[in-house]
Amino acid sequence: MITGKNYIGNKLSATGNYSFKTINPKLNTENPTAFVEATPEEIEEATQLAATAFKTFRNVSGEDKAKFLNAIADEILALDQELIDVYTTESGLPEGRAIGERGRTVMQLKSFANLVANEDWKGNTFDAAMPDRQPLPKDDLRKTVIPIGPVVVFGASNFPFAFSTAGGDTASALAAGCPVIVKAHEMHAATSELVASAIIKAAEKTGMPNGVFSHLSGRGTVVGSALVNHPKIKGVGFTGSIGAGRAIFNLASQREEPIPVYAEMGSINPVVITPNAIANRGEAIATNYAGSITLGTGQFCTNPGLILTIEDENTPDFITALAEKTVAIDAQCMLHPNIKAGFVKNSDSVTAQGGVSTVAKITSDVADNFAASQIATVSGADFLANPKIHQEVFGPFSLVVTSKDEAELIEIIEALEGQLTGTIIAEDNDIANLSEVVEALTNRVGRIIFNGVPTGVEVCPSMHHGGPYPASTNAKYTSVGTDAIQRWVRPISYQSFPSELLPKGLQK
Amino acid sequence: MITGKNYIGNKLSATGNYSFKTINPKLNTENPTAFVEATPEEIEEATQLAATAFKTFRNVSGEDKAKFLNAIADEILALDQELIDVYTTESGLPEGRAIGERGRTVMQLKSFANLVANEDWKGNTFDAAMPDRQPLPKDDLRKTVIPIGPVVVFGASNFPFAFSTAGGDTASALAAGCPVIVKAHEMHAATSELVASAIIKAAEKTGMPNGVFSHLSGRGTVVGSALVNHPKIKGVGFTGSIGAGRAIFNLASQREEPIPVYAEMGSINPVVITPNAIANRGEAIATNYAGSITLGTGQFCTNPGLILTIEDENTPDFITALAEKTVAIDAQCMLHPNIKAGFVKNSDSVTAQGGVSTVAKITSDVADNFAASQIATVSGADFLANPKIHQEVFGPFSLVVTSKDEAELIEIIEALEGQLTGTIIAEDNDIANLSEVVEALTNRVGRIIFNGVPTGVEVCPSMHHGGPYPASTNAKYTSVGTDAIQRWVRPISYQSFPSELLPKGLQK
């Protein structure tokens, strides 16, 4: 059932010469299918199809888009065990995670289907005419939003379902009325092709125009760049590393017509733990955070990579407890040899900086692509002096910073780059003294959590998953939750328009 | 009262060596005051003051921000005739326009004051906790918006009040809680300094932190670039030419931390006139459009620079009537010798292209900086073949394109760059056949008008003043109307937060 071919609209196509295979990270072997990189001609055909499909799709009713999105969810579920097996084979993630993430993906598709079934999400406004106003009459004005055009989605390595082929970016863009071309993630090309086949089936069953969805395999620097540079493409969704996200942002900004890039990238997700919290329940916090740091082999964008403390007599024991509990959790498989290599390189780079010492690290033999979890520590002064210590280590690694006082803690928070999340672990009697910490953190993050863990991103209207650069390229938009649809639309005003020519939602 | 100095926060300062004077375009003479360009040290001081002021200003209540904005309006009015005189002296625009534009500016300030007096504009959302949800409990989540930080505003040459120093960008950014540094427009530096003095007085009277507003003079390539590149600056508002706006966008996109640029730039504002409309009321349309084309010497971003017709037996007479009525209106002064030079150069460039012919142009002697209004015409085929004919001519110039049929008209609309507005002039019995034209236009513009003129931009919730590139660098945002505040904020989620630490609007 997996062909290794591209979907150029509804048609399977593989005319290119370059191909590649995915890896089974647990076995460290190649998977069987060769995926054929899309050619320039195939890319051109997919973008032209998308532009043509846009002329129809932009006017498809909310009800019909909802049917399409729900049908995608159904077709994904219909792939059943085959899809789960391919996911685990390509990602090294366990079956339970695959099933859970599939559930989240289906739920996201259904929540966008619900959202667009009526007009509320558009925030339509109406200003009545005032023909007798002095000194000038006022015209009737009505405002709604319309889709921006065909968009390209780059999926994440760490969420082969929920942030990939039929993930939040694709679901929200289709819900908005934008055709989508997915550049398949090279690490899970087979998973991606199966999900793409579900989208194509759903599009055909619900009568969507050919080209509303295409799916291309290949190298980012070849296929990805060509898509981002194509004049018919009007926006980009991306989840991944700062390096790749910034490269896409640069291409898009340098086009003759710049286009928006919604890239959700790196974050070290600072967690402030007060001395009182450590004194009262340090052991429990250590247990909780050892779990959060190693969850999904630390391969979450909300992984707590930086723990900020104010040093007192209890700090050393807390750090030791956190480290011991973290390395006591069995080493787990990473997504890909490249991810493992990056983890080793980046954790070695941080721990090689002056003043940084490793508290604990899994030292027993770990299999090829498994990660040796690690906790390191550094003083506030050393952390402040060296931005290299601030870099993200993608994987089960966390750095505990011991500040000498609250002033230094605040200085550290203010020196951080933009973050997806910030967390405060504190006692009730700390609350009266926390306003400066809250103030400093809110200025650096997109979500702030009290007495919880940053991992686990609820899909709901009040979720904001994004943050100041480099957490996102555009801090105004979320990639999780129904507001994600707002990335793919733009406002338009209708002035003195006859009712027959107004979009349905603006008619009275 | 006009000093030629910069406001570094509340302090007047002029330590630099480079200075310049403004022009009286009507007399073609220099005005007396020498304006001293801000030095790198002054720019640094202003940005540091803004960053420090932000720590206070971001928490100033809506009520207190409203007092500040209303006080700015009062102080502008208190400048009375002196301000009106300086405006007319520097812009060549008549006193009635100055008074009208001052009224609009005061109204804008008051409308943002009204907007932020309560929390509604933030769109706060609340998701209740579900502690018993299976398989995982749901935390309490609440979302609001917070200001992004200090911003730089570049004013427009053609609106010395309403789109400049205390114009919509400044008013909306201050309303959002962002300190503002205005880079004064070099063509109206004295007008700008006077308005800045009103803002500074209002800030002092209402107890705003020093640095909430600064005002710097100098060259865009020196002072403007330094501001856009400064790490403490988090956003830019701009109104002006495509060249200058794109240069700012490029700088901002290439920063280590890219920042948003909301640039409202060029537009030729296509107007489709149906054969029926020309047949039934061509003369009245010609009269109406001659007025719109020459309004404010054609120096509006919504000036109708492109008129699209389908050729039939009535078209030649209509074009002749439009041209004769346009040139029958007395030549008026342009804003500046550079604007006049640009008008001559660009109108000559368009009319020199193959197939373009001038229908009428004011040929009597016009004074130095006065504009000779002009109407030209070209066939649809020639227009489609040569993008040089599509360029904006800023001033009283309009090009009438005669398409051979509706298919060619649609092709022309689809070939246009992004526009602020599109207009349709039609009869009731045309409406049933207009859907394709409406469809094509909506995909290219930010506002679409039926049987009206694009000039005149109402300030109200349903106004969208922006459009696909190059009309704006970000088609999602308006620079007119209360939604303009959304450019200067970003969302933030609070998860499981104690009420005492929540912003007031998120407490229950």
PDB file of N, CA, C and O in Angstrom, chain B residues 6 60 62 98 261-262 407 485:
ATOM      1  N   ASN B   6      15.390  67.165  19.052  1.00  0.00           N
ATOM      2  CA  ASN B   6      14.746  65.872  19.254  1.00  0.00           C
ATOM      3  C   ASN B   6      14.189  65.770  20.678  1.00  0.00           C
ATOM      4  O   ASN B   6      14.752  66.359  21.600  1.00  0.00           O
ATOM      5  N   VAL B  60       0.112  49.897  32.886  1.00  0.00           N
ATOM      6  CA  VAL B  60      -0.793  51.032  33.119  1.00  0.00           C
ATOM      7  C   VAL B  60      -2.211  50.588  32.747  1.00  0.00           C
ATOM      8  O   VAL B  60      -2.419  49.917  31.731  1.00  0.00           O
ATOM      9  N   GLY B  62      -6.140  50.450  31.536  1.00  0.00           N
ATOM     10  CA  GLY B  62      -6.850  50.976  30.373  1.00  0.00           C
ATOM     11  C   GLY B  62      -7.387  52.377  30.627  1.00  0.00           C
ATOM     12  O   GLY B  62      -7.308  53.260  29.762  1.00  0.00           O
ATOM     13  N   ALA B  98      -6.208  70.927   6.609  1.00  0.00           N
ATOM     14  CA  ALA B  98      -5.469  70.829   7.874  1.00  0.00           C
ATOM     15  C   ALA B  98      -6.439  70.676   9.048  1.00  0.00           C
ATOM     16  O   ALA B  98      -6.255  69.822   9.924  1.00  0.00           O
ATOM     17  N   VAL B 261       6.758  44.248  10.762  1.00  0.00           N
ATOM     18  CA  VAL B 261       6.653  45.571  10.132  1.00  0.00           C
ATOM     19  C   VAL B 261       5.264  45.691   9.534  1.00  0.00           C
ATOM     20  O   VAL B 261       4.880  44.863   8.698  1.00  0.00           O
ATOM     21  N   TYR B 262       4.515  46.671   9.985  1.00  0.00           N
ATOM     22  CA  TYR B 262       3.193  46.931   9.421  1.00  0.00           C
ATOM     23  C   TYR B 262       3.328  48.149   8.522  1.00  0.00           C
ATOM     24  O   TYR B 262       3.254  49.275   8.980  1.00  0.00           O
ATOM     25  N   ALA B 407     -13.643  38.404 -20.251  1.00  0.00           N
ATOM     26  CA  ALA B 407     -12.557  37.458 -19.947  1.00  0.00           C
ATOM     27  C   ALA B 407     -11.235  38.210 -19.810  1.00  0.00           C
ATOM     28  O   ALA B 407     -10.437  37.943 -18.888  1.00  0.00           O
ATOM     29  N   ILE B 485      -5.103  48.328  16.674  1.00  0.00           N
ATOM     30  CA  ILE B 485      -4.423  48.027  17.945  1.00  0.00           C
ATOM     31  C   ILE B 485      -3.883  46.599  17.971  1.00  0.00           C
ATOM     32  O   ILE B 485      -2.901  46.310  18.661  1.00  0.00           O
TER      33      ILE B 485
END
